PDB file of C-alpha atoms in Angstrom:
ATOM      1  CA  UNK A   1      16.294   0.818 -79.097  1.00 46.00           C
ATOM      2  CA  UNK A   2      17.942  -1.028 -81.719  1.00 47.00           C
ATOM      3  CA  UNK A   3      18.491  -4.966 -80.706  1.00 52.00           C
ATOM      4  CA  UNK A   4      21.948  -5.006 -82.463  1.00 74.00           C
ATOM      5  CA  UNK A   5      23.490  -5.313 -79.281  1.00 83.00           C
ATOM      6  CA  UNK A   6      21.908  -6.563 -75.760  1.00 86.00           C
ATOM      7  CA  UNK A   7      21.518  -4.525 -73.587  1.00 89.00           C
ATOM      8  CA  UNK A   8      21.162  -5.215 -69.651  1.00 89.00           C
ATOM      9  CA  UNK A   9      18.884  -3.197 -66.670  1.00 91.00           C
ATOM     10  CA  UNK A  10      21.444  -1.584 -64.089  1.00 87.00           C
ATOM     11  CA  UNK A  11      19.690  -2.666 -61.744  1.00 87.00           C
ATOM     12  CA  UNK A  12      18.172  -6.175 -62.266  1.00 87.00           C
ATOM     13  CA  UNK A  13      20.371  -7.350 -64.610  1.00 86.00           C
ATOM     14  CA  UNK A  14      17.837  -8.603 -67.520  1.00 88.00           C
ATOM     15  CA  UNK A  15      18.897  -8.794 -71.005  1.00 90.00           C
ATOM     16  CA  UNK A  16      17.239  -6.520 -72.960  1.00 91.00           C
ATOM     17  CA  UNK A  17      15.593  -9.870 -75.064  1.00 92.00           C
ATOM     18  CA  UNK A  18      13.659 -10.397 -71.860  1.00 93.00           C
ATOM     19  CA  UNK A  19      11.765  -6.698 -70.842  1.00 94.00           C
ATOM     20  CA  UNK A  20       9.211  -5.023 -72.605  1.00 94.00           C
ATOM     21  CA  UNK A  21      11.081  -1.519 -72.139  1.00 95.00           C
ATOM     22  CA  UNK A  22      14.413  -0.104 -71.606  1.00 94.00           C
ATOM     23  CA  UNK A  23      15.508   3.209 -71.062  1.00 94.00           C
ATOM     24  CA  UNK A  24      18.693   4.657 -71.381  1.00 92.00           C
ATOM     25  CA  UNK A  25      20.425   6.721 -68.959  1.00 87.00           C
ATOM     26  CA  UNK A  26      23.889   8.673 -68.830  1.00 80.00           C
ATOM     27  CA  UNK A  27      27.324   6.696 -69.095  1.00 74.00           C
ATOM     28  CA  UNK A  28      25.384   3.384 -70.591  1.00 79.00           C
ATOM     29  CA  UNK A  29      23.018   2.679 -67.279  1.00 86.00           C
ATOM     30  CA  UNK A  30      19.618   1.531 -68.102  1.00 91.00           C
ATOM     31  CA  UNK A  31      16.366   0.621 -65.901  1.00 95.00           C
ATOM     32  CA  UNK A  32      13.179  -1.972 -67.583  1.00 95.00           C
ATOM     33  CA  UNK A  33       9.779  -1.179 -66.911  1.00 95.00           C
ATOM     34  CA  UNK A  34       9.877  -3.638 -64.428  1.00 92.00           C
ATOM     35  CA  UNK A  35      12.227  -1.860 -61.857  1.00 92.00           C
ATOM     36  CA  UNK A  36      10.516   1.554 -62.894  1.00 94.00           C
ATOM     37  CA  UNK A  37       7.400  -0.125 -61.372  1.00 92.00           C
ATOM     38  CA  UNK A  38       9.490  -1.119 -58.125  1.00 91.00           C
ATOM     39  CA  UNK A  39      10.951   2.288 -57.804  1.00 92.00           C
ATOM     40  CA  UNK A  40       7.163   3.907 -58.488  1.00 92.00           C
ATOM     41  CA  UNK A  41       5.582   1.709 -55.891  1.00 90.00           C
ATOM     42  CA  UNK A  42       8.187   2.525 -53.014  1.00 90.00           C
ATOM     43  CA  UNK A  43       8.099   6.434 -54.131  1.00 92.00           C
ATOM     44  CA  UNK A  44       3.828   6.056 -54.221  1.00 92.00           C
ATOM     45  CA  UNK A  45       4.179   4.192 -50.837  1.00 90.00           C
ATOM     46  CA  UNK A  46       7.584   4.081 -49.195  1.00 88.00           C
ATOM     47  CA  UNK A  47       7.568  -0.028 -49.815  1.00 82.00           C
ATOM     48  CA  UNK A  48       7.291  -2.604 -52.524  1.00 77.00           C
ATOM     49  CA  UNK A  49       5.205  -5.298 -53.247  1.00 76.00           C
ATOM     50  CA  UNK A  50       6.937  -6.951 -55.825  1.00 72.00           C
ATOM     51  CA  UNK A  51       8.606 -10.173 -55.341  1.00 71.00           C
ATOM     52  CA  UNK A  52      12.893  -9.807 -54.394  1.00 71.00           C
ATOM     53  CA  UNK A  53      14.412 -11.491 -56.683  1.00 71.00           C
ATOM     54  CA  UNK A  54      16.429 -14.991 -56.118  1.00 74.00           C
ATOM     55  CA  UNK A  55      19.626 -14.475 -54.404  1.00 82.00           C
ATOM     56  CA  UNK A  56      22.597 -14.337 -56.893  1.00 80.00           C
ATOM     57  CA  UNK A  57      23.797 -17.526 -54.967  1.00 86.00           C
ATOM     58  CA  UNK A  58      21.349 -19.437 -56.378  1.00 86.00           C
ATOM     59  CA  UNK A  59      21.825 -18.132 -59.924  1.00 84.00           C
ATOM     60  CA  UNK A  60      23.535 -20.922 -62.377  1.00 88.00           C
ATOM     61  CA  UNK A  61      26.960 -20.116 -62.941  1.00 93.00           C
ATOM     62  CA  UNK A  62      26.236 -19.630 -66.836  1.00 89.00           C
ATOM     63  CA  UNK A  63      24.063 -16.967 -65.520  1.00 85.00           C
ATOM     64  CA  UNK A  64      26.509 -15.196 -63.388  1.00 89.00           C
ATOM     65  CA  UNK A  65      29.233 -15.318 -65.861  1.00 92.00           C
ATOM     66  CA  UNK A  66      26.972 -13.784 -68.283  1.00 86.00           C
ATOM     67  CA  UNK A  67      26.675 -10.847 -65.666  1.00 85.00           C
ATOM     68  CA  UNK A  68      29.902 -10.089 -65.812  1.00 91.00           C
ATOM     69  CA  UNK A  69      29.952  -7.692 -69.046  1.00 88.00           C
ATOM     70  CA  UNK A  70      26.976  -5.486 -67.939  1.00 84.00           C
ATOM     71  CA  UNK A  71      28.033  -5.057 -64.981  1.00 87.00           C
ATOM     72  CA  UNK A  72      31.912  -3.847 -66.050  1.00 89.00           C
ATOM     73  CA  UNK A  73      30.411  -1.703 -68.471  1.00 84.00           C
ATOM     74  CA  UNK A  74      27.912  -0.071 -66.029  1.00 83.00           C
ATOM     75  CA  UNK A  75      30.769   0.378 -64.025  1.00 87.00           C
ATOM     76  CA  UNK A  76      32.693   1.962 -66.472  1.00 86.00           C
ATOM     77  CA  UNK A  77      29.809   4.181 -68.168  1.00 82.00           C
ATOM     78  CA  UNK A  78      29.598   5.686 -64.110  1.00 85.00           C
ATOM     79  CA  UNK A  79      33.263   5.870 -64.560  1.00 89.00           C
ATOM     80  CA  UNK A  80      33.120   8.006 -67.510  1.00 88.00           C
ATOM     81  CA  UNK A  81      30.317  10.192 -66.196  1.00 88.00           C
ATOM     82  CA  UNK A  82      32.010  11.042 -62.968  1.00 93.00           C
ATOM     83  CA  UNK A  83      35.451  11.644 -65.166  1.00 94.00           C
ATOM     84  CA  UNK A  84      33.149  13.981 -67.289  1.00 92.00           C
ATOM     85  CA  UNK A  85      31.646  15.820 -64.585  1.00 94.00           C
ATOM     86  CA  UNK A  86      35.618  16.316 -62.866  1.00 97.00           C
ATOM     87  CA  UNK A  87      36.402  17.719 -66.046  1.00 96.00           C
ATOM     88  CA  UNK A  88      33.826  20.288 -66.138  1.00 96.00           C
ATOM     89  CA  UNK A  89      34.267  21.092 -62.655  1.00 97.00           C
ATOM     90  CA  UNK A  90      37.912  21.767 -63.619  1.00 97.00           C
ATOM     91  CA  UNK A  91      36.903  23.907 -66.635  1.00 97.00           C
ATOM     92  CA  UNK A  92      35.133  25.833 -64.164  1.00 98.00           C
ATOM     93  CA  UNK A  93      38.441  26.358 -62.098  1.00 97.00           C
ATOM     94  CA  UNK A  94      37.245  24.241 -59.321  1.00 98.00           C
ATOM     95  CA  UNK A  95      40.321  23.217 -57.086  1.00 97.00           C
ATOM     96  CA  UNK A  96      41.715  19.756 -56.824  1.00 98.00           C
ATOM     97  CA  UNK A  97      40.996  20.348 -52.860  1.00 97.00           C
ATOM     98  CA  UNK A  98      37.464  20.588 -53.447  1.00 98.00           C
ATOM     99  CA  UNK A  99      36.843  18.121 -55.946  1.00 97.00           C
ATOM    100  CA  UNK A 100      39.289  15.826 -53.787  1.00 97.00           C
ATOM    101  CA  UNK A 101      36.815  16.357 -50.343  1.00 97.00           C
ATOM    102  CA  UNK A 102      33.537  16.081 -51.921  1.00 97.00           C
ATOM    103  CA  UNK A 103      34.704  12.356 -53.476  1.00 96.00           C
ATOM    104  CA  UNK A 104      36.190  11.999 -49.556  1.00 96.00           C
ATOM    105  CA  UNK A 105      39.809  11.653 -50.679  1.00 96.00           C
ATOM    106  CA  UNK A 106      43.047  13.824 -51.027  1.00 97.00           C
ATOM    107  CA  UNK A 107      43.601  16.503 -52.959  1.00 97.00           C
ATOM    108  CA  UNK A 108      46.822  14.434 -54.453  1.00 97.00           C
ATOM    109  CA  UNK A 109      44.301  11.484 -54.883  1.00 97.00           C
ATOM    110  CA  UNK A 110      41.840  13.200 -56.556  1.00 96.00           C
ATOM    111  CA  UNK A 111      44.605  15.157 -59.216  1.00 97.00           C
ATOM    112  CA  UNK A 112      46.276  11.507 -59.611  1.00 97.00           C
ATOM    113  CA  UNK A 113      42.879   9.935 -60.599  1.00 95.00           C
ATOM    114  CA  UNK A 114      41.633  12.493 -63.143  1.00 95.00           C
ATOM    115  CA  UNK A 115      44.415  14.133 -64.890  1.00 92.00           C
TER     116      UNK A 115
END
C-alpha cells in the first residue's frame, strides 16, 4: 500500500507508519497484522492472550484528536457500503418494507434515508 496517505486499523486505531501490515477491506476499513493475530488466537481458542490495550481515557489528548479522522471516515466508508448494498437490493426490486425491517426501522425511515 502506497504511504501517500496514512492509513489507520479499524479496529486499533494505529497509523499505518506504525504496523508491519495493513489490509484493506470494503468502504475504507482496514485491520494490521496485529489485530489479525488477536482475531486468529480467539477463533484458534475462543480467547486472547494479547495484552488490551490502554483505555482511551488515558490516551493524550493529541492522540485522541488525531483519532478523530479515521474514525469519521471508517464510519463513512460503512456508510457507503451499506448505501451500496440498499441500492442493489433496490435494483433487485426489494421493497422499502423489507429493507426498512431488516435495518429495524420503518419502511418511511428506511425510503427517507436511502433515496
Amino acid at each position: 500500500m502506497p504511504q501517500s496517505e496514512t492509513y489507520y486499523c479499524s479496529f486499533c486505531l494505529r497509523p499505518s507508519h506504525e504496523v508491519d501490515k495493513l489490509v484493506a477491506g470494503h468502504g475504507r476499513i482496514f485491520i494490521c497484522e496485529e489485530c489479525v493475530a488477536t482475531c486468529n488466537d480467539y477463533m484458534l481458542t475462543g480467547t486472547s492472550e494479547r495484552p488490551a490495550r490502554a483505555p482511551l481515557e488515558e490516551a493524550p489528548t493529541e492522540r485522541l484528536l488525531s483519532l478523530l479522522k479515521p474514525i469519521e471516515e471508517t464510519v463513512e466508508g460503512k456508510s457507503n457500503q451499506l448505501q451500496s448494498v440498499v441500492e442493489t437490493l433496490r435494483s433487485r426490486r426489494v421493497s422499502w418494507a423489507h429493507i426498512g425491517q431488516a435495518l429495524g426501522i420503518s419502511r418511511q425511515a428506511a425510503w427517507e434515508r436511502f433515496s
